[in-house]
Amino acid sequence: GLRRRANASSRERNRPPFRRTTTFRTKASSAASRSSLGETQEDQVFAIVNGLGTPTHSSVLDYLDQNGVPDLFVASGSLTWKQPDEYPNTFGFNADYVTEGAALAQHALDTDPDAGVCVLGQDVHFGVGILQGVALVLRVARLACRLFA
């Protein structure tokens, strides 16, 4: 059904046919990610869907943008995916980390307005974004916090 129609439409527009490809990677290095993406040119990849992880996906973002490959539903909350002027073909999927931190802090306030709040976070986009969101909701300029590498 859908695949057949997509392939017929692709032929009409002189595009490569739709193929479903699944790749499983663990702890992929930036160099390995970029070299496997070098195959996108040869295989005429239509789009990358649901790239996972901020560090891994950040390493291929410029390559995808330079080659005009649509980058759809990136599975990470980094604000990197919300730069349409810089990366017009990249579309994030998850709520960003700041929004996630704000939602968690709002839930804590709604549940017990007098409770103390402690946030532990990683010293990466995730932890910094979460702390920014918590600070917005708690209306504090500085949080007593510690980020761990």
mmCIF file of C-alpha atoms in Angstrom:
data_model
loop_
_atom_site.group_PDB
_atom_site.id
_atom_site.type_symbol
_atom_site.label_atom_id
_atom_site.label_comp_id
_atom_site.label_asym_id
_atom_site.label_seq_id
_atom_site.Cartn_x
_atom_site.Cartn_y
_atom_site.Cartn_z
ATOM 1 C CA GLY A 1 0.000 0.000 0.000
ATOM 2 C CA LEU A 2 1.832 3.049 1.347
ATOM 3 C CA ARG A 3 5.317 1.916 0.310
ATOM 4 C CA ARG A 4 4.115 1.138 -3.238
ATOM 5 C CA ARG A 5 2.493 4.589 -3.533
ATOM 6 C CA ALA A 6 5.609 6.279 -2.104
ATOM 7 C CA ASN A 7 7.833 4.430 -4.591
ATOM 8 C CA ALA A 8 5.555 5.331 -7.527
ATOM 9 C CA SER A 9 5.565 8.962 -6.412
ATOM 10 C CA SER A 10 9.363 8.868 -6.026
ATOM 11 C CA ARG A 11 9.807 7.612 -9.603
ATOM 12 C CA GLU A 12 7.576 10.404 -10.908
ATOM 13 C CA ARG A 13 9.721 12.992 -9.110
ATOM 14 C CA ASN A 14 12.998 11.310 -10.096
ATOM 15 C CA ARG A 15 13.791 10.452 -6.455
ATOM 16 C CA PRO A 16 15.158 7.217 -5.035
ATOM 17 C CA PRO A 17 12.562 4.626 -3.956
ATOM 18 C CA PHE A 18 11.485 4.386 -0.326
ATOM 19 C CA ARG A 19 13.376 1.733 1.598
ATOM 20 C CA ARG A 20 12.997 0.915 5.248
ATOM 21 C CA THR A 21 16.371 0.604 6.933
ATOM 22 C CA THR A 22 17.016 -0.159 10.575
ATOM 23 C CA THR A 23 20.415 0.406 12.128
ATOM 24 C CA PHE A 24 21.321 -0.448 15.697
ATOM 25 C CA ARG A 25 24.371 1.193 17.238
ATOM 26 C CA THR A 26 25.779 1.311 20.710
ATOM 27 C CA LYS A 27 28.247 3.962 21.782
ATOM 28 C CA ALA A 28 28.763 5.158 18.220
ATOM 29 C CA SER A 29 31.700 7.495 17.840
ATOM 30 C CA SER A 30 31.423 10.719 15.893
ATOM 31 C CA ALA A 31 33.823 9.444 13.235
ATOM 32 C CA ALA A 32 31.864 6.200 12.833
ATOM 33 C CA SER A 33 28.593 8.120 12.565
ATOM 34 C CA ARG A 34 29.985 10.437 9.918
ATOM 35 C CA SER A 35 31.550 7.625 7.902
ATOM 36 C CA SER A 36 28.322 5.616 7.876
ATOM 37 C CA LEU A 37 26.489 8.763 6.840
ATOM 38 C CA GLY A 38 28.877 9.064 3.933
ATOM 39 C CA GLU A 39 26.782 6.234 2.534
ATOM 40 C CA THR A 40 23.746 8.544 2.407
ATOM 41 C CA GLN A 41 25.113 10.092 -0.782
ATOM 42 C CA GLU A 42 25.763 6.709 -2.396
ATOM 43 C CA ASP A 43 22.446 5.178 -1.288
ATOM 44 C CA GLN A 44 20.485 8.345 -2.047
ATOM 45 C CA VAL A 45 18.890 8.385 1.395
ATOM 46 C CA PHE A 46 15.631 10.320 1.418
ATOM 47 C CA ALA A 47 15.695 11.275 5.135
ATOM 48 C CA ILE A 48 17.064 10.391 8.555
ATOM 49 C CA VAL A 49 14.248 9.638 11.004
ATOM 50 C CA ASN A 50 14.455 9.624 14.813
ATOM 51 C CA GLY A 51 18.195 10.156 15.292
ATOM 52 C CA LEU A 52 18.961 9.381 18.927
ATOM 53 C CA GLY A 53 21.163 11.241 21.386
ATOM 54 C CA THR A 54 22.537 14.746 21.583
ATOM 55 C CA PRO A 55 26.285 14.026 21.250
ATOM 56 C CA THR A 56 25.938 11.397 18.532
ATOM 57 C CA HIS A 57 23.426 13.309 16.476
ATOM 58 C CA SER A 58 25.210 16.645 16.890
ATOM 59 C CA SER A 59 28.218 15.087 15.181
ATOM 60 C CA VAL A 60 26.248 14.501 11.957
ATOM 61 C CA LEU A 61 23.982 17.565 11.998
ATOM 62 C CA ASP A 62 26.157 19.784 9.797
ATOM 63 C CA TYR A 63 26.709 16.956 7.299
ATOM 64 C CA LEU A 64 22.970 16.354 6.951
ATOM 65 C CA ASP A 65 22.297 20.066 6.576
ATOM 66 C CA GLN A 66 25.030 20.593 3.956
ATOM 67 C CA ASN A 67 23.694 17.672 1.902
ATOM 68 C CA GLY A 68 20.047 18.708 2.202
ATOM 69 C CA VAL A 69 18.996 15.474 3.903
ATOM 70 C CA PRO A 70 15.803 15.979 5.957
ATOM 71 C CA ASP A 71 16.455 15.208 9.624
ATOM 72 C CA LEU A 72 13.109 14.272 11.150
ATOM 73 C CA PHE A 73 11.990 13.694 14.746
ATOM 74 C CA VAL A 74 15.377 13.878 16.481
ATOM 75 C CA ALA A 75 14.981 12.037 19.795
ATOM 76 C CA SER A 76 16.731 14.451 22.115
ATOM 77 C CA GLY A 77 15.665 17.487 24.106
ATOM 78 C CA SER A 78 18.608 19.668 23.123
ATOM 79 C CA LEU A 79 17.799 23.175 21.910
ATOM 80 C CA THR A 80 20.165 22.448 18.998
ATOM 81 C CA TRP A 81 17.220 21.010 17.045
ATOM 82 C CA LYS A 82 15.219 24.229 17.445
ATOM 83 C CA GLN A 83 17.294 26.456 15.160
ATOM 84 C CA PRO A 84 15.268 26.651 11.928
ATOM 85 C CA ASP A 85 17.371 29.500 10.544
ATOM 86 C CA GLU A 86 20.580 27.483 10.918
ATOM 87 C CA TYR A 87 19.193 23.968 10.319
ATOM 88 C CA PRO A 88 16.049 24.321 8.177
ATOM 89 C CA ASN A 89 15.753 20.570 7.497
ATOM 90 C CA THR A 90 16.016 19.459 11.143
ATOM 91 C CA PHE A 91 12.913 18.834 13.230
ATOM 92 C CA GLY A 92 13.116 17.781 16.876
ATOM 93 C CA PHE A 93 10.580 15.486 18.477
ATOM 94 C CA ASN A 94 11.029 15.534 22.254
ATOM 95 C CA ALA A 95 10.220 18.446 24.496
ATOM 96 C CA ASP A 96 13.400 20.432 25.084
ATOM 97 C CA TYR A 97 15.240 19.975 28.373
ATOM 98 C CA VAL A 98 14.291 23.460 29.661
ATOM 99 C CA THR A 99 10.595 22.669 29.183
ATOM 100 C CA GLU A 100 11.062 19.279 30.827
ATOM 101 C CA GLY A 101 12.776 20.871 33.858
ATOM 102 C CA ALA A 102 10.014 23.466 34.126
ATOM 103 C CA ALA A 103 7.335 20.760 34.027
ATOM 104 C CA LEU A 104 9.065 18.750 36.759
ATOM 105 C CA ALA A 105 9.450 21.829 38.973
ATOM 106 C CA GLN A 106 5.820 22.842 38.414
ATOM 107 C CA HIS A 107 4.693 19.354 39.411
ATOM 108 C CA ALA A 108 6.774 19.578 42.595
ATOM 109 C CA LEU A 109 5.238 22.980 43.447
ATOM 110 C CA ASP A 110 1.699 21.797 42.709
ATOM 111 C CA THR A 111 2.195 18.658 44.802
ATOM 112 C CA ASP A 112 3.774 20.361 47.838
ATOM 113 C CA PRO A 113 4.349 24.138 47.610
ATOM 114 C CA ASP A 114 6.366 24.215 50.861
ATOM 115 C CA ALA A 115 8.772 21.399 49.998
ATOM 116 C CA GLY A 116 12.436 21.965 49.322
ATOM 117 C CA VAL A 117 13.652 21.084 45.830
ATOM 118 C CA CYS A 118 16.928 19.349 45.081
ATOM 119 C CA VAL A 119 18.107 18.836 41.507
ATOM 120 C CA LEU A 120 21.065 16.683 40.521
ATOM 121 C CA GLY A 121 22.127 16.896 36.904
ATOM 122 C CA GLN A 122 24.819 16.048 34.419
ATOM 123 C CA ASP A 123 27.157 18.779 33.190
ATOM 124 C CA VAL A 124 25.854 18.453 29.610
ATOM 125 C CA HIS A 125 22.887 19.896 27.641
ATOM 126 C CA PHE A 126 20.508 17.690 29.607
ATOM 127 C CA GLY A 127 21.540 18.799 33.089
ATOM 128 C CA VAL A 128 22.006 22.480 32.245
ATOM 129 C CA GLY A 129 18.631 22.640 30.470
ATOM 130 C CA ILE A 130 16.813 20.923 33.314
ATOM 131 C CA LEU A 131 18.289 23.407 35.802
ATOM 132 C CA GLN A 132 17.282 26.368 33.612
ATOM 133 C CA GLY A 133 13.703 25.104 33.528
ATOM 134 C CA VAL A 134 13.608 24.555 37.291
ATOM 135 C CA ALA A 135 14.980 28.063 37.868
ATOM 136 C CA LEU A 136 12.285 29.576 35.625
ATOM 137 C CA VAL A 137 9.453 27.955 37.568
ATOM 138 C CA LEU A 138 10.898 28.479 41.032
ATOM 139 C CA ARG A 139 11.716 32.100 40.069
ATOM 140 C CA VAL A 140 15.208 32.010 41.463
ATOM 141 C CA ALA A 141 18.191 33.669 39.852
ATOM 142 C CA ARG A 142 20.650 31.118 41.183
ATOM 143 C CA LEU A 143 20.083 27.593 42.266
ATOM 144 C CA ALA A 144 22.380 25.958 44.754
ATOM 145 C CA CYS A 145 23.322 23.112 42.468
ATOM 146 C CA ARG A 146 26.072 20.831 41.457
ATOM 147 C CA LEU A 147 26.475 19.338 38.024
ATOM 148 C CA PHE A 148 28.327 16.065 37.667
ATOM 149 C CA ALA A 149 30.387 15.023 34.659
#
